[in-house]
Tab-separated table of C-alpha atoms in Angstrom:
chain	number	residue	atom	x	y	z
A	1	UNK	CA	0.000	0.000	0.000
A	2	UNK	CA	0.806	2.938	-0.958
A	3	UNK	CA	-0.194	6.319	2.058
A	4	UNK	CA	0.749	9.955	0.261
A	5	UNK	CA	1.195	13.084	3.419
A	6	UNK	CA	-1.008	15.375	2.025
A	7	UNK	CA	-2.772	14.465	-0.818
A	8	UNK	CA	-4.366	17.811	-1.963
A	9	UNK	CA	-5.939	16.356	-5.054
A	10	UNK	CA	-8.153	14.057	-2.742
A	11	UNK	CA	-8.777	16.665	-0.565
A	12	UNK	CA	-10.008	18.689	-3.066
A	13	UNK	CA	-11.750	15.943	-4.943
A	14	UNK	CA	-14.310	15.975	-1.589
A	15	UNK	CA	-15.691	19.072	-2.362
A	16	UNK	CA	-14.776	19.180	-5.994
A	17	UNK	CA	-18.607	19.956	-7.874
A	18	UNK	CA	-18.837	22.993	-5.156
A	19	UNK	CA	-15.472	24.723	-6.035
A	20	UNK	CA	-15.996	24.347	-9.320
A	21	UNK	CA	-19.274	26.050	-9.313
A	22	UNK	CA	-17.831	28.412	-7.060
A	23	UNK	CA	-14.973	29.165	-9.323
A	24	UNK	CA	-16.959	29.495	-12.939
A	25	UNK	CA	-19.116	31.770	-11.037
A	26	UNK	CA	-16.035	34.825	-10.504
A	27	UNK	CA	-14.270	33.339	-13.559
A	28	UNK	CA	-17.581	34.929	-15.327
A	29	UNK	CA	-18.144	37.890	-13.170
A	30	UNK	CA	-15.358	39.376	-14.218
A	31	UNK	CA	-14.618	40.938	-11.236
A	32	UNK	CA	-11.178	39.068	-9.849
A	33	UNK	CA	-9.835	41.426	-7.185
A	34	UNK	CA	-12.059	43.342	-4.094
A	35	UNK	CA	-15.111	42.157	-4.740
A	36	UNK	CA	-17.991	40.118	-3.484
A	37	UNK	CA	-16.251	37.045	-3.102
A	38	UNK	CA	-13.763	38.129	-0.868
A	39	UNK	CA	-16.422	40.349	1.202
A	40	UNK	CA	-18.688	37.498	1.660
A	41	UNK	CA	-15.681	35.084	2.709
A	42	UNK	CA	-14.124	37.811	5.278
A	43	UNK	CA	-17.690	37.837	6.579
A	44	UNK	CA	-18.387	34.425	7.033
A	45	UNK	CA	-15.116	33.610	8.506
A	46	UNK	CA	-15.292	36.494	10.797
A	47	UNK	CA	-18.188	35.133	11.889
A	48	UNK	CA	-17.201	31.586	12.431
A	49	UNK	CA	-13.979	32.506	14.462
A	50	UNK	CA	-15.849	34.921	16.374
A	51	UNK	CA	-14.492	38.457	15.831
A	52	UNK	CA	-15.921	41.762	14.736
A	53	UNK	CA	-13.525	41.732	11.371
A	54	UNK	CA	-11.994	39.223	9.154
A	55	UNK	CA	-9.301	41.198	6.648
A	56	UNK	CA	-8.073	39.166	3.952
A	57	UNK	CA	-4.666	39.390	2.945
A	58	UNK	CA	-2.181	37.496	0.443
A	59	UNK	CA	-0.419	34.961	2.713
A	60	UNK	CA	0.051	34.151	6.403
A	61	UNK	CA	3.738	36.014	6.623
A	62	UNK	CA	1.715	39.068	5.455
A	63	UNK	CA	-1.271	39.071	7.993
A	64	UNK	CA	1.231	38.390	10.846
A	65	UNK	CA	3.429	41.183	9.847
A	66	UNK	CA	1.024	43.744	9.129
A	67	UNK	CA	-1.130	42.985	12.352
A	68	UNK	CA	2.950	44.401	13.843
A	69	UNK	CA	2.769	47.004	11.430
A	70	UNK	CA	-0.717	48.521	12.612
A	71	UNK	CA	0.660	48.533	16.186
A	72	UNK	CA	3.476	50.640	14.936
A	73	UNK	CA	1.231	52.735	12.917
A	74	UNK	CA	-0.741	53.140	16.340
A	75	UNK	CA	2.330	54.088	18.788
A	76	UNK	CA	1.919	50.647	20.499
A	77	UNK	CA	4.764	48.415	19.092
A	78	UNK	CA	8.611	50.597	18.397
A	79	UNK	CA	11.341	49.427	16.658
A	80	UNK	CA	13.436	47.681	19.376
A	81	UNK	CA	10.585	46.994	21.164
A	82	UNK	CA	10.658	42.845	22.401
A	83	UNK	CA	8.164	40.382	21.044
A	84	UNK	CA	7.785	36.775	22.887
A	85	UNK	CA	7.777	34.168	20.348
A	86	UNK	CA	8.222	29.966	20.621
A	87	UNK	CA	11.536	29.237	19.701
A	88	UNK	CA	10.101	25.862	17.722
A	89	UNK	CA	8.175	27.889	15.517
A	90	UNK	CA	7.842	27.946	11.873
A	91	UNK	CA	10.308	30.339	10.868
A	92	UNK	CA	7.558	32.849	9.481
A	93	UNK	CA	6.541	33.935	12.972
A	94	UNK	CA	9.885	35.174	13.831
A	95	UNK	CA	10.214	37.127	10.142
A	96	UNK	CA	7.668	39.166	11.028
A	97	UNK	CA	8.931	39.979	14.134
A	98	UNK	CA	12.423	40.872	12.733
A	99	UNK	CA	11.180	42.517	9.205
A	100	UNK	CA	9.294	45.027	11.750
A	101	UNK	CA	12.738	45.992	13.391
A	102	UNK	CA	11.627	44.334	16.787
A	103	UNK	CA	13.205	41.531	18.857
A	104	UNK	CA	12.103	38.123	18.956
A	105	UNK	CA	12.498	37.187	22.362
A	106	UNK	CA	12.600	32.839	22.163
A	107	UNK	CA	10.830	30.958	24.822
A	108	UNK	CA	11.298	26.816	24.862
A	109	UNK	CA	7.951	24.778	24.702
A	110	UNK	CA	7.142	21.955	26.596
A	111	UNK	CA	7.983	18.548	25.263
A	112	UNK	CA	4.426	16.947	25.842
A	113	UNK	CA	2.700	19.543	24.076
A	114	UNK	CA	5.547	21.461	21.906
A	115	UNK	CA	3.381	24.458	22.966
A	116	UNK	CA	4.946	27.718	24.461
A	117	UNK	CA	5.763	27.221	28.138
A	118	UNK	CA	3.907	29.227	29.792
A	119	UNK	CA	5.878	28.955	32.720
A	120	UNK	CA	9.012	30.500	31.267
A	121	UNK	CA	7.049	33.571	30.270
A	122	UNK	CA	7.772	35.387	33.222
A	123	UNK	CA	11.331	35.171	33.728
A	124	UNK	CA	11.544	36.407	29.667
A	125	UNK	CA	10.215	39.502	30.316
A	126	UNK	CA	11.568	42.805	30.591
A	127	UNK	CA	11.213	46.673	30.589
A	128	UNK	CA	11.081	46.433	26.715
A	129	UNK	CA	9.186	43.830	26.346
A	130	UNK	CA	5.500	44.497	24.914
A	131	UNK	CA	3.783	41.948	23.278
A	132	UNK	CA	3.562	37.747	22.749
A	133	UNK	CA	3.185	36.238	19.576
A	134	UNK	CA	1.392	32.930	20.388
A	135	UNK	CA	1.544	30.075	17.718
A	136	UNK	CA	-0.637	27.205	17.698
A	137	UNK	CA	1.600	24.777	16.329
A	138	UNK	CA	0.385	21.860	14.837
A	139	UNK	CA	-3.198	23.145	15.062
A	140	UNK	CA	-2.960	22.751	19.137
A	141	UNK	CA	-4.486	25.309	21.394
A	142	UNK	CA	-1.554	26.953	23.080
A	143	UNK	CA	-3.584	29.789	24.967
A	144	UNK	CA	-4.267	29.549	28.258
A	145	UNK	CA	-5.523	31.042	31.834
A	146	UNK	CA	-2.120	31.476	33.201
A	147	UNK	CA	-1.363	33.699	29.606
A	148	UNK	CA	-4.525	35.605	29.683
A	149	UNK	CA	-3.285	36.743	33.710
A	150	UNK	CA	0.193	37.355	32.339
A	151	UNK	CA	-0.218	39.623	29.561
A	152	UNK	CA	-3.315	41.587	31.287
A	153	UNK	CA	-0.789	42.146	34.148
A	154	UNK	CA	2.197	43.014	32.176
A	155	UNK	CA	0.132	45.293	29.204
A	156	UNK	CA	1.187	43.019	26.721
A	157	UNK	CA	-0.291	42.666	23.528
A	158	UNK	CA	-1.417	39.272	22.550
A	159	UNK	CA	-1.083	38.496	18.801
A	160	UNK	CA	-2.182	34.855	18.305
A	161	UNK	CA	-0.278	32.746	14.517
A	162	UNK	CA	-3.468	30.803	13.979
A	163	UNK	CA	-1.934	29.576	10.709
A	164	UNK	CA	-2.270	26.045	11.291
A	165	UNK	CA	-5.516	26.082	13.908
A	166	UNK	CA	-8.378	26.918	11.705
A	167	UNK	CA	-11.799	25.873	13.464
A	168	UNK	CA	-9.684	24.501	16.598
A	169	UNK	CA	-11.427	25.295	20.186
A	170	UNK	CA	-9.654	26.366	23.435
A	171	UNK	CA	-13.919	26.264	24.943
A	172	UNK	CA	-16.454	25.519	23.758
A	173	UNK	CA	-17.539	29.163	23.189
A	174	UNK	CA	-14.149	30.481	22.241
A	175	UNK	CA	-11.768	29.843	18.869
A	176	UNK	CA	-8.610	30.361	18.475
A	177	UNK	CA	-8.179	33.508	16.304
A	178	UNK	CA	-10.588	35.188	18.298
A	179	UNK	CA	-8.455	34.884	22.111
A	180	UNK	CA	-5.788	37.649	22.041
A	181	UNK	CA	-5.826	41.388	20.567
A	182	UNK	CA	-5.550	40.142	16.665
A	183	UNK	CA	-4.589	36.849	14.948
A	184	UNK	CA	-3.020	35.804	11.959
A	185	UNK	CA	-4.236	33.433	9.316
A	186	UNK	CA	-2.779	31.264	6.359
A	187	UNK	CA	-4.741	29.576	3.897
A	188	UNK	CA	-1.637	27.636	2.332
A	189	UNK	CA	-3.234	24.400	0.456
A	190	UNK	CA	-1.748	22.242	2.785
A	191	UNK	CA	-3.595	23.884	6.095
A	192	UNK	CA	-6.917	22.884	7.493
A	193	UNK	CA	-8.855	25.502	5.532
A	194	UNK	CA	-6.490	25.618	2.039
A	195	UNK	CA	-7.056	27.619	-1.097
A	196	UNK	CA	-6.070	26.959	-4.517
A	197	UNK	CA	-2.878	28.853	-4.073
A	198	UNK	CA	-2.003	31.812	-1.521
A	199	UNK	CA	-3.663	33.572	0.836
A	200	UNK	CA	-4.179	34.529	4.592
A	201	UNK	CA	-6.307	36.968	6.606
A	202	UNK	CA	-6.191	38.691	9.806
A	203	UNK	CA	-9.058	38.089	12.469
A	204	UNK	CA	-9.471	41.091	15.290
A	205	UNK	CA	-12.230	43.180	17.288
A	206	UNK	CA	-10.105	46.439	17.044
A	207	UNK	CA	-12.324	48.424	14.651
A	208	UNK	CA	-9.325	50.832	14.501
A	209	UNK	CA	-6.583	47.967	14.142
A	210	UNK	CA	-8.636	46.394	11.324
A	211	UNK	CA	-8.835	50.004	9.296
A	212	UNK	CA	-5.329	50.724	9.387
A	213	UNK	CA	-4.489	46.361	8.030
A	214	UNK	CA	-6.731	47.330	5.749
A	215	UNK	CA	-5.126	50.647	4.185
A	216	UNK	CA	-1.787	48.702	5.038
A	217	UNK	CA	-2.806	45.894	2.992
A	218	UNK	CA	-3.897	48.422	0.203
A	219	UNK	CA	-0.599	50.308	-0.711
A	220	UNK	CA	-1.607	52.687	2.247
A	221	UNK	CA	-4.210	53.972	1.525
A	222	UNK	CA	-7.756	53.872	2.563
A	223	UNK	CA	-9.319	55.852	-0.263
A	224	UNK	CA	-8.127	55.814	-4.307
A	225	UNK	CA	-4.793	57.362	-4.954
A	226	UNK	CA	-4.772	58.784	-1.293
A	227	UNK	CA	-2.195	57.369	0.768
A	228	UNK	CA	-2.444	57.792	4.571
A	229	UNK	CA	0.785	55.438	5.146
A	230	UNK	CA	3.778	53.854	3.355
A	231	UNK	CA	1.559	50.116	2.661
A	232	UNK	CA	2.630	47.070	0.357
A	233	UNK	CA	-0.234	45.063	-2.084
A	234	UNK	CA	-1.707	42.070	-0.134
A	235	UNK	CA	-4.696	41.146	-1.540
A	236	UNK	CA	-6.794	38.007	-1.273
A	237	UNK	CA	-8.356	37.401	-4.662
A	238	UNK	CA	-12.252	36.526	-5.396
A	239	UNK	CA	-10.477	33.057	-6.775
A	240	UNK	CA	-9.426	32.057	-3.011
A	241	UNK	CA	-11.851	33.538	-1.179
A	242	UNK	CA	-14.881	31.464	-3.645
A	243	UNK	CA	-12.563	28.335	-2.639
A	244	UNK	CA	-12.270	29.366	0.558
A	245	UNK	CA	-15.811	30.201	1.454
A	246	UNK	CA	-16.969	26.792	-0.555
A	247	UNK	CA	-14.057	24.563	2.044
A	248	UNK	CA	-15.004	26.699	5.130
A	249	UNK	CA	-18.240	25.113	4.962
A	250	UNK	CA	-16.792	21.516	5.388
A	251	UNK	CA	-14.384	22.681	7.896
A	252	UNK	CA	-15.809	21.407	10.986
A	253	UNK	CA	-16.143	17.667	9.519
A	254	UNK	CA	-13.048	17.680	7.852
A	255	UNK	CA	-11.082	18.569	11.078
A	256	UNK	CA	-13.611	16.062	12.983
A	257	UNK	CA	-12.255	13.508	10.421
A	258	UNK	CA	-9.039	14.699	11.214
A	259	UNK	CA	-9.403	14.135	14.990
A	260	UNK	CA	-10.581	10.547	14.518
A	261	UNK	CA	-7.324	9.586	12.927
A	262	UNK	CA	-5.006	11.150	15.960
A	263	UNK	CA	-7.591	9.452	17.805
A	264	UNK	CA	-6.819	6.399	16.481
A	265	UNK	CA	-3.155	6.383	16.259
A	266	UNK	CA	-3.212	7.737	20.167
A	267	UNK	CA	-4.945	4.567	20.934
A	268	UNK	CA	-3.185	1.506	18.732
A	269	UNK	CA	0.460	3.271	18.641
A	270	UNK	CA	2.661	1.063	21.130
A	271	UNK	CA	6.329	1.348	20.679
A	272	UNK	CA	8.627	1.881	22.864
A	273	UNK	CA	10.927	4.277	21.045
A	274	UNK	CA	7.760	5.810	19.552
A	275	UNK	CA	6.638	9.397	21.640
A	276	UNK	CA	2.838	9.842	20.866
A	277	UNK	CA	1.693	13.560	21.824
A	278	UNK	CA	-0.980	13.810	24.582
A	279	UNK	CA	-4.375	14.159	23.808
A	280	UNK	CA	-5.514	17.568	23.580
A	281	UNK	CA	-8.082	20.103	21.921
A	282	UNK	CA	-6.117	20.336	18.394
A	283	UNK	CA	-7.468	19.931	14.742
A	284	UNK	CA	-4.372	17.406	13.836
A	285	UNK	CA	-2.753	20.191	11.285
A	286	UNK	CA	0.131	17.869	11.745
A	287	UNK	CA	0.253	14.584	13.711
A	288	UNK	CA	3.838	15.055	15.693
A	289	UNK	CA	5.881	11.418	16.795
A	290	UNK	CA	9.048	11.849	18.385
A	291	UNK	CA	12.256	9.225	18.490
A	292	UNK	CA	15.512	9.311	18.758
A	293	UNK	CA	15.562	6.997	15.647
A	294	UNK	CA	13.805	9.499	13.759
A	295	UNK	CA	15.433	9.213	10.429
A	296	UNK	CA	15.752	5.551	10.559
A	297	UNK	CA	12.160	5.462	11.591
A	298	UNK	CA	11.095	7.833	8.489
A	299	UNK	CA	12.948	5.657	5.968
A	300	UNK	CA	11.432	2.545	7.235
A	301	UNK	CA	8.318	3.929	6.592
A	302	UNK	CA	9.122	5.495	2.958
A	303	UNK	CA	10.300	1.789	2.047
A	304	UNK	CA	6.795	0.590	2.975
A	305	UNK	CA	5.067	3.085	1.262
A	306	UNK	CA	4.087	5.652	3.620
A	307	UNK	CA	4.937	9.242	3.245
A	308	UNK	CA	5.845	11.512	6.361
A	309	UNK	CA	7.435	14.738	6.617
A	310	UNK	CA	9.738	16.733	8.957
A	311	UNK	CA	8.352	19.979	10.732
A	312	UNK	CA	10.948	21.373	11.006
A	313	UNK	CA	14.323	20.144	10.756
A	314	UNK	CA	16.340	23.280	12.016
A	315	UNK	CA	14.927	25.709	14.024
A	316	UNK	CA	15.140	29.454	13.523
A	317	UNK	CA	17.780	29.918	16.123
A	318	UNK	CA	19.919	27.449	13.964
A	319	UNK	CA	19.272	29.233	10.542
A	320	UNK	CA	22.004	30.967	8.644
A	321	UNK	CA	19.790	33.911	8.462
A	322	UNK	CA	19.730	34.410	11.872
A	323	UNK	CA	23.125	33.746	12.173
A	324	UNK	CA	23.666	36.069	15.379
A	325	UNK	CA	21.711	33.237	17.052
A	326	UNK	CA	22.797	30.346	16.032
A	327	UNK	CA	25.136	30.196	19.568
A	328	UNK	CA	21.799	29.716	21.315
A	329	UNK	CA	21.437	26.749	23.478
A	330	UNK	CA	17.629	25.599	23.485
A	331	UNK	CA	17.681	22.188	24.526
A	332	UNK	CA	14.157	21.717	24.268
A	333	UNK	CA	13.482	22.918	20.593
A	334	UNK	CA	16.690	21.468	19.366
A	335	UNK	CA	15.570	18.262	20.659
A	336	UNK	CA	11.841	18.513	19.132
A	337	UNK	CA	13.982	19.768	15.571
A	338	UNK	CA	15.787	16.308	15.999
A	339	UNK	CA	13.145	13.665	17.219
A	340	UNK	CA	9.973	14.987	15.211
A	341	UNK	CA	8.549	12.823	12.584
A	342	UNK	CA	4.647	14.423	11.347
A	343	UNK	CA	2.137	11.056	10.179
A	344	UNK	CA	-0.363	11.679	7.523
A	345	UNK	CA	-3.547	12.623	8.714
A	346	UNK	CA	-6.069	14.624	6.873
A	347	UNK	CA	-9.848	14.089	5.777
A	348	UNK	CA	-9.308	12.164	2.706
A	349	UNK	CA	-7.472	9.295	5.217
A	350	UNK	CA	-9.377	5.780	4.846
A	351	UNK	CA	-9.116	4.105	7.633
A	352	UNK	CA	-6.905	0.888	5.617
A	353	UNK	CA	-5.022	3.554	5.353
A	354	UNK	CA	-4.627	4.512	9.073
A	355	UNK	CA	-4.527	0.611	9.787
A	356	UNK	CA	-1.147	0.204	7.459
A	357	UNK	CA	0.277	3.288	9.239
A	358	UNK	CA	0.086	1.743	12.631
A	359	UNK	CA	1.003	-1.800	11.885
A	360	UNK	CA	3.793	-0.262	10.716
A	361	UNK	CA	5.173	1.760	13.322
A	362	UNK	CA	3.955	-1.057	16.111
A	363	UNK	CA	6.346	-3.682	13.689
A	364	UNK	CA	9.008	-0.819	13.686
């Protein structure tokens, strides 16, 4: 047998006739950029996160560093200003930290939930520090109580990378997206809720935050050929936002799908140099292993058949890019960057499928 990562043609195969019909419909509007489409998508997807606005935007990188921007705009974020970040992020959240002129300030995760830990948060601070950039990695809910308390007590602003935790829950009244001051969104192919190509949006309540992504987003400028700041073009076009809007529909039972998978593999993975993650509220972006035989383990499982991928194999810390870092010693990450090993899971699984994966890695 034969189990692909991320098979986006199957995944877009499920809702095939309805993007389709979707897409003919702007194909003949003839209207491609600012138009319906996107307004009714922002809309809906405001609504289903549970904020006031919904800006689209052309990629994740772009929402997240824009949503900096604005605060800069505002007076609230200054160029070498500090900004708590995960350290075993994708590198994305820290380049929009760093293309703003701030300071990413790297906090470990925990190693049973590869989440920020929240107990380090403290100790990170100091007089310059004035926001945390939370990351739901793997499409796990990394907010909690203790962070709420933190930044309410510190004045910090809480910008959430909700790039890979469409639809996921930290109550059952509450998204993520909608639990800090703004959040970033991408809508890669490969996430939860993919287009047909780029895209992203930002999710907030701040009527005034959302008005100045929006001129951002726009060149700057809020009304034609008037320019109120220096902006870029990041645009989501009516093509996405019709696939998006068509996909965002599904998302609920897609990511439900999703979560029977991790269920499964939680309960019929038993190896001993096999580390499962705990159960928690997540929409299975990425199903994260750990072993110390971790490249053994993947080829094993490429000469069966079965595909897996690496997320990520350096961290930022380690990048040449950041090379003013790279004598960082973050034992936690580093091991995570070494040990992880991400099993297909996504809502065009069959469950022979899921069956081959875990004989597998029980025979390993």
């Amino acid at each position: 047998m034969t189990v692909p990562y991320l098979p986006l043609n199957r995944i877009t195969a499920m809702h095939a006739d309805e993007i389709h019909q979707a897409v003919g419909h702007v194909v003949n509007s003839g209207w491609y950029l600012h138009g319906e489409a996107t307004a009714r998508f922002e809309q809906h997807y405001a609504d289903y996160i549970g904020t006031k606005h919904c800006i689209g935007v052309a990629n994740g990188l772009d929402a997240l560093t824009l949503i900096l921007r604005a605060y800069m705009e505002r007076g609230l974020l200054h160029e070498g200003d500090e900004v708590m970040v995960p350290a075993n992020t994708f590198i994305a959240s820290v380049l929009a930290i760093t293309d703003n002129r701030l300071v990413p300030v790297l906090v470990e995760p925990r190693l049973d939930t590869f989440q920020i830990d929240d107990s380090l948060l403290e100790q990170a601070i100091t007089p310059k520090t004035r926001a945390l950039m939370l990351v739901h990695l793997y499409g796990r809910c990394a907010y909690t109580e203790h962070i709420a308390t933190l930044c309410q007590r510190h004045h910090l602003l809480l910008i959430e990378d909700n790039a890979q935790a469409h639809g996921c829950h930290f109550s059952p009244s509450k998204r993520t997206g909608a639990l800090g001051n703004a959040a970033a969104h991408s809508f890669y192919p490969g996430k939860n809720l993919g287009a047909l190509g780029d895209g992203g949006a930002v999710t907030t309540n701040d009527d005034e935050l959302a008005a100045i992504i929006r001129s951002l987003a726009n060149y700057g400028s809020r009304q034609k050929y008037v320019f109120d700041y220096c902006g870029r073009n990041s645009r989501l076009d009516e093509l996405q936002a019709a696939v998006l809007d068509v996909k965002l529909c599904h998302l609920d039972t897609d990511n439900a799908r999703r979560q029977k998978i991790a269920t499964y593999y939680l309960d019929k993975v038993q190896h001993p140099e096999i580390t499962l993650p705990t159960p928690s509220e997540s929409v299975y972006h990425i199903f994260p292993i750990l072993s110390t035989r971790r490249d053994e383990l993947q080829q094993y499982l490429a000469d069966n058949g079965v595909q897996t991928m690496i997320h990520y194999p350096i961290p930022p810390h380690q990048q040449r890019c950041y090379a003013a870092w790279n004598h960082l010693s973050l034992p936690v990450t580093e091991l995570i960057h070494r040990q992880e090993l991400s099993l297909p899971c996504h809502p065009a699984m069959t469950q022979d499928e899921a069956n081959y994966v875990v004989t597998l890695l029980n025979r390993f």
